[in-house]
Amino acid sequence: MNSISVRALLVRGMLAGLVAGAFALVVAYFLGESRVDAAIALEESHAHDHGGGEELVSRTMQSTGGLATGVLVFGVAVGGIAALVFCYALGRMGRFGPRATAALIAGAALLTVYIVPFLKYPANPPAVGDPDTIGRRTALFFLMVALSVLLAVGAVILGRRLAPRLGNWNATVAGAAGYVLVTGIAYAFLPSFDEVGKDFPATLLWEFRLATLAVQITLWTVFGLVFGHLTERLLVPRPARGAAAGGRANRPAGVAG
């Protein structure tokens, strides 16, 4: 793939990430912000009891401009990274076209970058967690992300090496099983944190966590669909895209499709 194509795909990946970020922003605002407000209200009630600090950034700014900036910048960044991964993966994942490759990359990113680390270190709303451990918890979460991505790459390499001997299906199953096994070992050995107070509503906690999960699912689903469409238009010649439809339209009446 030449440099012009890589640059064009990178631009399209960032554009798709921006669109996906806009959809994720809507989900985050309508599903997540009310839960954040409820958690902040609980936090402030305890802060008044124990003497809380002054707010540096207004809640209004956090829930509008701050949220929009964070989600949109994140969408553009991961869109660009996913586009570079797409450049390498296209043609190396079997007979998948641009749309299918984009969908597979988006699904793999959702699984490895968010869902697997989320299951070990789920997101917590304000008022949950010890402030003294936030640095350690953040570091461990990103360590889990790195491990998940590296293990996924290793599973793909293992599957490709086993394919000539076991066949594609068995090799894929073996690679996936290896990924699950080593991830489970990482889950067992990495430290866990149980810092949810007994007075924090369990329903609010899970609604917040499900909202964060919905944001990521929306982001990667929209990215996969938009980026797949853009790459199809870029990489597949127009006559090839319309060949199936044109051939179907030119068939005599009564010929089965």
mmCIF file of C-alpha atoms in Angstrom:
data_model
loop_
_atom_site.group_PDB
_atom_site.id
_atom_site.type_symbol
_atom_site.label_atom_id
_atom_site.label_comp_id
_atom_site.label_asym_id
_atom_site.label_seq_id
_atom_site.Cartn_x
_atom_site.Cartn_y
_atom_site.Cartn_z
ATOM 1 C CA MET A 1 0.000 0.000 0.000
ATOM 2 C CA ASN A 2 1.567 3.289 -1.105
ATOM 3 C CA SER A 3 2.005 6.395 1.038
ATOM 4 C CA ILE A 4 -0.862 8.208 -0.703
ATOM 5 C CA SER A 5 -3.300 5.445 0.216
ATOM 6 C CA VAL A 6 -2.031 5.341 3.792
ATOM 7 C CA ARG A 7 -2.473 9.097 4.123
ATOM 8 C CA ALA A 8 -5.952 8.944 2.615
ATOM 9 C CA LEU A 9 -6.942 6.107 4.949
ATOM 10 C CA LEU A 10 -5.531 7.958 7.941
ATOM 11 C CA VAL A 11 -7.630 11.022 7.106
ATOM 12 C CA ARG A 12 -10.722 8.870 6.676
ATOM 13 C CA GLY A 13 -10.020 7.063 9.923
ATOM 14 C CA MET A 14 -9.797 10.340 11.816
ATOM 15 C CA LEU A 15 -12.960 11.598 10.132
ATOM 16 C CA ALA A 16 -14.794 8.381 11.010
ATOM 17 C CA GLY A 17 -13.476 8.713 14.561
ATOM 18 C CA LEU A 18 -14.855 12.245 14.737
ATOM 19 C CA VAL A 19 -18.293 11.075 13.587
ATOM 20 C CA ALA A 20 -18.179 8.155 16.011
ATOM 21 C CA GLY A 21 -17.117 10.522 18.787
ATOM 22 C CA ALA A 22 -20.136 12.734 18.075
ATOM 23 C CA PHE A 23 -22.512 9.778 18.457
ATOM 24 C CA ALA A 24 -20.690 8.615 21.596
ATOM 25 C CA LEU A 25 -20.950 12.154 22.976
ATOM 26 C CA VAL A 26 -24.736 12.057 22.670
ATOM 27 C CA VAL A 27 -24.857 8.714 24.497
ATOM 28 C CA ALA A 28 -22.463 9.936 27.177
ATOM 29 C CA TYR A 29 -24.473 13.105 27.763
ATOM 30 C CA PHE A 30 -27.912 11.537 27.956
ATOM 31 C CA LEU A 31 -27.005 8.250 29.654
ATOM 32 C CA GLY A 32 -23.940 9.063 31.701
ATOM 33 C CA GLU A 33 -24.180 12.636 32.940
ATOM 34 C CA SER A 34 -27.284 12.122 35.081
ATOM 35 C CA ARG A 35 -25.495 9.267 36.868
ATOM 36 C CA VAL A 36 -22.427 11.435 37.343
ATOM 37 C CA ASP A 37 -24.577 14.213 38.793
ATOM 38 C CA ALA A 38 -26.171 11.780 41.238
ATOM 39 C CA ALA A 39 -22.757 10.466 42.311
ATOM 40 C CA ILE A 40 -21.416 14.017 42.714
ATOM 41 C CA ALA A 41 -24.398 14.892 44.894
ATOM 42 C CA LEU A 42 -23.513 11.988 47.178
ATOM 43 C CA GLU A 43 -19.865 13.038 47.184
ATOM 44 C CA GLU A 44 -20.759 16.623 48.054
ATOM 45 C CA SER A 45 -22.996 15.526 50.915
ATOM 46 C CA HIS A 46 -20.032 13.710 52.449
ATOM 47 C CA ALA A 47 -17.715 16.622 51.647
ATOM 48 C CA HIS A 48 -19.956 19.027 53.572
ATOM 49 C CA ASP A 49 -19.831 16.672 56.510
ATOM 50 C CA HIS A 50 -16.038 16.441 56.421
ATOM 51 C CA GLY A 51 -15.108 19.784 54.861
ATOM 52 C CA GLY A 52 -14.799 19.638 51.072
ATOM 53 C CA GLY A 53 -12.528 21.606 48.777
ATOM 54 C CA GLU A 54 -13.513 24.362 46.361
ATOM 55 C CA GLU A 55 -14.514 23.320 42.841
ATOM 56 C CA LEU A 56 -11.855 24.368 40.305
ATOM 57 C CA VAL A 57 -13.933 23.744 37.154
ATOM 58 C CA SER A 58 -17.688 24.253 37.137
ATOM 59 C CA ARG A 59 -19.884 21.206 36.706
ATOM 60 C CA THR A 60 -21.590 22.884 33.736
ATOM 61 C CA MET A 61 -18.269 23.193 31.924
ATOM 62 C CA GLN A 62 -17.340 19.612 32.801
ATOM 63 C CA SER A 63 -20.602 18.184 31.433
ATOM 64 C CA THR A 64 -20.593 20.225 28.201
ATOM 65 C CA GLY A 65 -17.345 21.646 26.847
ATOM 66 C CA GLY A 66 -15.083 19.327 28.804
ATOM 67 C CA LEU A 67 -17.074 16.213 27.897
ATOM 68 C CA ALA A 68 -17.303 17.186 24.225
ATOM 69 C CA THR A 69 -13.586 17.947 23.964
ATOM 70 C CA GLY A 70 -12.564 14.723 25.639
ATOM 71 C CA VAL A 71 -14.863 12.419 23.666
ATOM 72 C CA LEU A 72 -14.250 14.035 20.270
ATOM 73 C CA VAL A 73 -10.462 14.175 20.677
ATOM 74 C CA PHE A 74 -10.484 10.554 21.833
ATOM 75 C CA GLY A 75 -12.572 9.568 18.808
ATOM 76 C CA VAL A 76 -10.216 11.283 16.354
ATOM 77 C CA ALA A 77 -7.140 9.772 18.040
ATOM 78 C CA VAL A 78 -8.367 6.185 18.118
ATOM 79 C CA GLY A 79 -9.746 6.587 14.601
ATOM 80 C CA GLY A 80 -6.296 7.469 13.333
ATOM 81 C CA ILE A 81 -4.694 4.555 15.175
ATOM 82 C CA ALA A 82 -7.338 2.134 13.910
ATOM 83 C CA ALA A 83 -6.772 3.383 10.358
ATOM 84 C CA LEU A 84 -3.065 2.542 10.612
ATOM 85 C CA VAL A 85 -3.941 -0.918 11.918
ATOM 86 C CA PHE A 86 -6.328 -1.279 8.981
ATOM 87 C CA CYS A 87 -3.511 -0.447 6.553
ATOM 88 C CA TYR A 88 -1.498 -3.366 7.907
ATOM 89 C CA ALA A 89 -4.384 -5.811 8.317
ATOM 90 C CA LEU A 90 -6.084 -5.380 4.936
ATOM 91 C CA GLY A 91 -5.330 -8.458 2.849
ATOM 92 C CA ARG A 92 -3.676 -10.277 5.762
ATOM 93 C CA MET A 93 -6.915 -11.439 7.395
ATOM 94 C CA GLY A 94 -8.141 -13.798 4.713
ATOM 95 C CA ARG A 95 -10.468 -12.785 1.915
ATOM 96 C CA PHE A 96 -12.100 -9.913 3.759
ATOM 97 C CA GLY A 97 -12.864 -6.715 1.893
ATOM 98 C CA PRO A 98 -12.460 -3.205 3.302
ATOM 99 C CA ARG A 99 -15.869 -3.129 5.016
ATOM 100 C CA ALA A 100 -15.399 -6.482 6.733
ATOM 101 C CA THR A 101 -11.831 -5.650 7.734
ATOM 102 C CA ALA A 102 -12.939 -2.348 9.247
ATOM 103 C CA ALA A 103 -15.718 -4.117 11.161
ATOM 104 C CA LEU A 104 -13.327 -6.763 12.488
ATOM 105 C CA ILE A 105 -10.807 -4.150 13.606
ATOM 106 C CA ALA A 106 -13.512 -2.119 15.349
ATOM 107 C CA GLY A 107 -14.851 -5.208 17.118
ATOM 108 C CA ALA A 108 -11.376 -6.349 18.150
ATOM 109 C CA ALA A 109 -10.552 -2.866 19.451
ATOM 110 C CA LEU A 110 -13.759 -2.737 21.506
ATOM 111 C CA LEU A 111 -12.979 -6.138 23.012
ATOM 112 C CA THR A 112 -9.263 -5.748 23.700
ATOM 113 C CA VAL A 113 -8.977 -2.043 24.471
ATOM 114 C CA TYR A 114 -12.072 -1.643 26.604
ATOM 115 C CA ILE A 115 -14.179 -4.697 27.479
ATOM 116 C CA VAL A 116 -11.385 -6.966 28.711
ATOM 117 C CA PRO A 117 -9.743 -4.268 30.896
ATOM 118 C CA PHE A 118 -13.239 -3.119 32.000
ATOM 119 C CA LEU A 119 -14.064 -6.574 33.356
ATOM 120 C CA LYS A 120 -11.006 -6.409 35.620
ATOM 121 C CA TYR A 121 -11.066 -2.695 36.466
ATOM 122 C CA PRO A 122 -14.575 -1.333 35.811
ATOM 123 C CA ALA A 123 -15.205 2.392 35.672
ATOM 124 C CA ASN A 124 -16.248 4.068 38.913
ATOM 125 C CA PRO A 125 -18.343 7.220 39.348
ATOM 126 C CA PRO A 126 -17.343 10.088 41.647
ATOM 127 C CA ALA A 127 -17.498 9.251 45.377
ATOM 128 C CA VAL A 128 -16.290 5.705 44.678
ATOM 129 C CA GLY A 129 -12.681 4.755 45.322
ATOM 130 C CA ASP A 130 -9.907 5.855 47.619
ATOM 131 C CA PRO A 131 -8.176 9.039 46.329
ATOM 132 C CA ASP A 132 -4.859 7.666 47.611
ATOM 133 C CA THR A 133 -5.039 4.695 45.209
ATOM 134 C CA ILE A 134 -6.224 6.493 42.082
ATOM 135 C CA GLY A 135 -2.730 6.634 40.581
ATOM 136 C CA ARG A 136 -2.190 2.923 41.133
ATOM 137 C CA ARG A 137 -5.639 2.020 39.802
ATOM 138 C CA THR A 138 -5.082 4.110 36.670
ATOM 139 C CA ALA A 139 -1.674 2.558 36.041
ATOM 140 C CA LEU A 140 -3.061 -0.953 36.450
ATOM 141 C CA PHE A 141 -5.942 -0.227 34.089
ATOM 142 C CA PHE A 142 -3.563 0.918 31.343
ATOM 143 C CA LEU A 143 -1.326 -2.070 32.085
ATOM 144 C CA MET A 144 -4.358 -4.294 31.525
ATOM 145 C CA VAL A 145 -5.061 -2.495 28.241
ATOM 146 C CA ALA A 146 -1.481 -3.043 27.080
ATOM 147 C CA LEU A 147 -1.544 -6.710 28.113
ATOM 148 C CA SER A 148 -4.871 -7.266 26.372
ATOM 149 C CA VAL A 149 -3.653 -5.741 23.105
ATOM 150 C CA LEU A 150 -0.339 -7.615 23.180
ATOM 151 C CA LEU A 151 -2.060 -10.896 23.995
ATOM 152 C CA ALA A 152 -4.510 -10.350 21.140
ATOM 153 C CA VAL A 153 -1.620 -9.743 18.729
ATOM 154 C CA GLY A 154 0.056 -12.882 20.057
ATOM 155 C CA ALA A 155 -3.164 -14.871 19.575
ATOM 156 C CA VAL A 156 -3.372 -13.723 15.940
ATOM 157 C CA ILE A 157 0.263 -14.688 15.312
ATOM 158 C CA LEU A 158 -0.295 -18.071 16.962
ATOM 159 C CA GLY A 159 -3.391 -18.698 14.881
ATOM 160 C CA ARG A 160 -1.613 -17.880 11.630
ATOM 161 C CA ARG A 161 1.287 -20.197 12.453
ATOM 162 C CA LEU A 162 -1.028 -23.055 13.378
ATOM 163 C CA ALA A 163 -3.293 -22.606 10.353
ATOM 164 C CA PRO A 164 -1.217 -24.706 7.897
ATOM 165 C CA ARG A 165 -1.310 -27.684 10.295
ATOM 166 C CA LEU A 166 -4.712 -27.336 11.964
ATOM 167 C CA GLY A 167 -6.765 -25.484 9.398
ATOM 168 C CA ASN A 168 -8.123 -21.953 9.734
ATOM 169 C CA TRP A 169 -11.034 -22.804 12.046
ATOM 170 C CA ASN A 170 -9.049 -24.909 14.535
ATOM 171 C CA ALA A 171 -6.173 -22.425 14.486
ATOM 172 C CA THR A 172 -8.558 -19.565 15.238
ATOM 173 C CA VAL A 173 -10.093 -21.486 18.130
ATOM 174 C CA ALA A 174 -6.628 -22.301 19.483
ATOM 175 C CA GLY A 175 -5.541 -18.652 19.293
ATOM 176 C CA ALA A 176 -8.735 -17.454 21.001
ATOM 177 C CA ALA A 177 -8.396 -20.106 23.716
ATOM 178 C CA GLY A 178 -4.810 -19.036 24.359
ATOM 179 C CA TYR A 179 -5.902 -15.412 24.640
ATOM 180 C CA VAL A 180 -8.646 -16.279 27.137
ATOM 181 C CA LEU A 181 -6.324 -18.500 29.174
ATOM 182 C CA VAL A 182 -3.491 -15.993 29.529
ATOM 183 C CA THR A 183 -5.938 -13.150 30.156
ATOM 184 C CA GLY A 184 -7.489 -15.192 32.949
ATOM 185 C CA ILE A 185 -4.049 -15.692 34.480
ATOM 186 C CA ALA A 186 -3.460 -11.927 34.310
ATOM 187 C CA TYR A 187 -6.825 -11.358 36.014
ATOM 188 C CA ALA A 188 -5.802 -13.733 38.794
ATOM 189 C CA PHE A 189 -2.383 -12.215 39.468
ATOM 190 C CA LEU A 190 -3.078 -8.501 39.071
ATOM 191 C CA PRO A 191 -4.395 -6.829 42.226
ATOM 192 C CA SER A 192 -8.078 -6.010 42.568
ATOM 193 C CA PHE A 193 -9.759 -3.078 44.282
ATOM 194 C CA ASP A 194 -13.015 -3.197 46.224
ATOM 195 C CA GLU A 195 -13.453 0.396 47.343
ATOM 196 C CA VAL A 196 -17.195 0.860 46.875
ATOM 197 C CA GLY A 197 -18.670 2.146 50.114
ATOM 198 C CA LYS A 198 -21.549 0.274 51.707
ATOM 199 C CA ASP A 199 -23.706 3.407 51.568
ATOM 200 C CA PHE A 200 -23.230 3.912 47.806
ATOM 201 C CA PRO A 201 -26.329 2.784 45.836
ATOM 202 C CA ALA A 202 -25.593 -0.404 43.894
ATOM 203 C CA THR A 203 -28.117 0.540 41.204
ATOM 204 C CA LEU A 204 -26.400 3.856 40.549
ATOM 205 C CA LEU A 205 -23.008 2.143 40.357
ATOM 206 C CA TRP A 206 -24.122 -0.357 37.730
ATOM 207 C CA GLU A 207 -26.083 2.216 35.751
ATOM 208 C CA PHE A 208 -22.929 4.331 35.553
ATOM 209 C CA ARG A 209 -20.816 1.370 34.466
ATOM 210 C CA LEU A 210 -23.347 0.292 31.854
ATOM 211 C CA ALA A 211 -23.489 3.872 30.547
ATOM 212 C CA THR A 212 -19.705 3.935 30.082
ATOM 213 C CA LEU A 213 -19.912 0.599 28.296
ATOM 214 C CA ALA A 214 -22.686 1.935 26.038
ATOM 215 C CA VAL A 215 -20.490 4.908 25.113
ATOM 216 C CA GLN A 216 -17.663 2.626 23.976
ATOM 217 C CA ILE A 217 -19.993 0.275 22.100
ATOM 218 C CA THR A 218 -21.509 3.245 20.287
ATOM 219 C CA LEU A 219 -18.089 4.693 19.475
ATOM 220 C CA TRP A 220 -16.646 1.529 17.950
ATOM 221 C CA THR A 221 -19.836 0.436 16.195
ATOM 222 C CA VAL A 222 -20.269 3.779 14.452
ATOM 223 C CA PHE A 223 -16.559 3.903 13.641
ATOM 224 C CA GLY A 224 -16.626 0.458 12.060
ATOM 225 C CA LEU A 225 -19.651 1.324 9.913
ATOM 226 C CA VAL A 226 -18.457 4.771 8.800
ATOM 227 C CA PHE A 227 -14.828 3.797 8.246
ATOM 228 C CA GLY A 228 -15.878 0.667 6.359
ATOM 229 C CA HIS A 229 -18.044 2.783 4.047
ATOM 230 C CA LEU A 230 -15.280 5.333 3.448
ATOM 231 C CA THR A 231 -12.603 2.718 2.773
ATOM 232 C CA GLU A 232 -14.892 0.826 0.418
ATOM 233 C CA ARG A 233 -15.402 3.972 -1.648
ATOM 234 C CA LEU A 234 -11.666 4.684 -1.662
ATOM 235 C CA LEU A 235 -10.216 1.244 -2.338
ATOM 236 C CA VAL A 236 -12.848 -0.543 -4.407
ATOM 237 C CA PRO A 237 -13.215 0.824 -7.951
ATOM 238 C CA ARG A 238 -16.675 2.173 -8.776
ATOM 239 C CA PRO A 239 -17.374 -0.392 -11.558
ATOM 240 C CA ALA A 240 -16.530 -3.209 -9.111
ATOM 241 C CA ARG A 241 -18.842 -1.735 -6.470
ATOM 242 C CA GLY A 242 -21.680 -1.543 -8.925
ATOM 243 C CA ALA A 243 -20.988 -4.804 -10.741
ATOM 244 C CA ALA A 244 -23.274 -6.920 -8.594
ATOM 245 C CA ALA A 245 -26.113 -4.423 -8.685
ATOM 246 C CA GLY A 246 -25.649 -3.789 -12.402
ATOM 247 C CA GLY A 247 -25.491 -7.470 -13.249
ATOM 248 C CA ARG A 248 -28.621 -8.112 -11.231
ATOM 249 C CA ALA A 249 -30.454 -5.252 -12.948
ATOM 250 C CA ASN A 250 -29.492 -6.439 -16.468
ATOM 251 C CA ARG A 251 -30.737 -9.997 -15.984
ATOM 252 C CA PRO A 252 -33.862 -11.007 -17.877
ATOM 253 C CA ALA A 253 -37.042 -11.170 -15.836
ATOM 254 C CA GLY A 254 -37.580 -14.502 -14.145
ATOM 255 C CA VAL A 255 -33.849 -15.275 -13.679
ATOM 256 C CA ALA A 256 -33.163 -16.100 -10.004
ATOM 257 C CA GLY A 257 -30.647 -13.934 -8.123
#
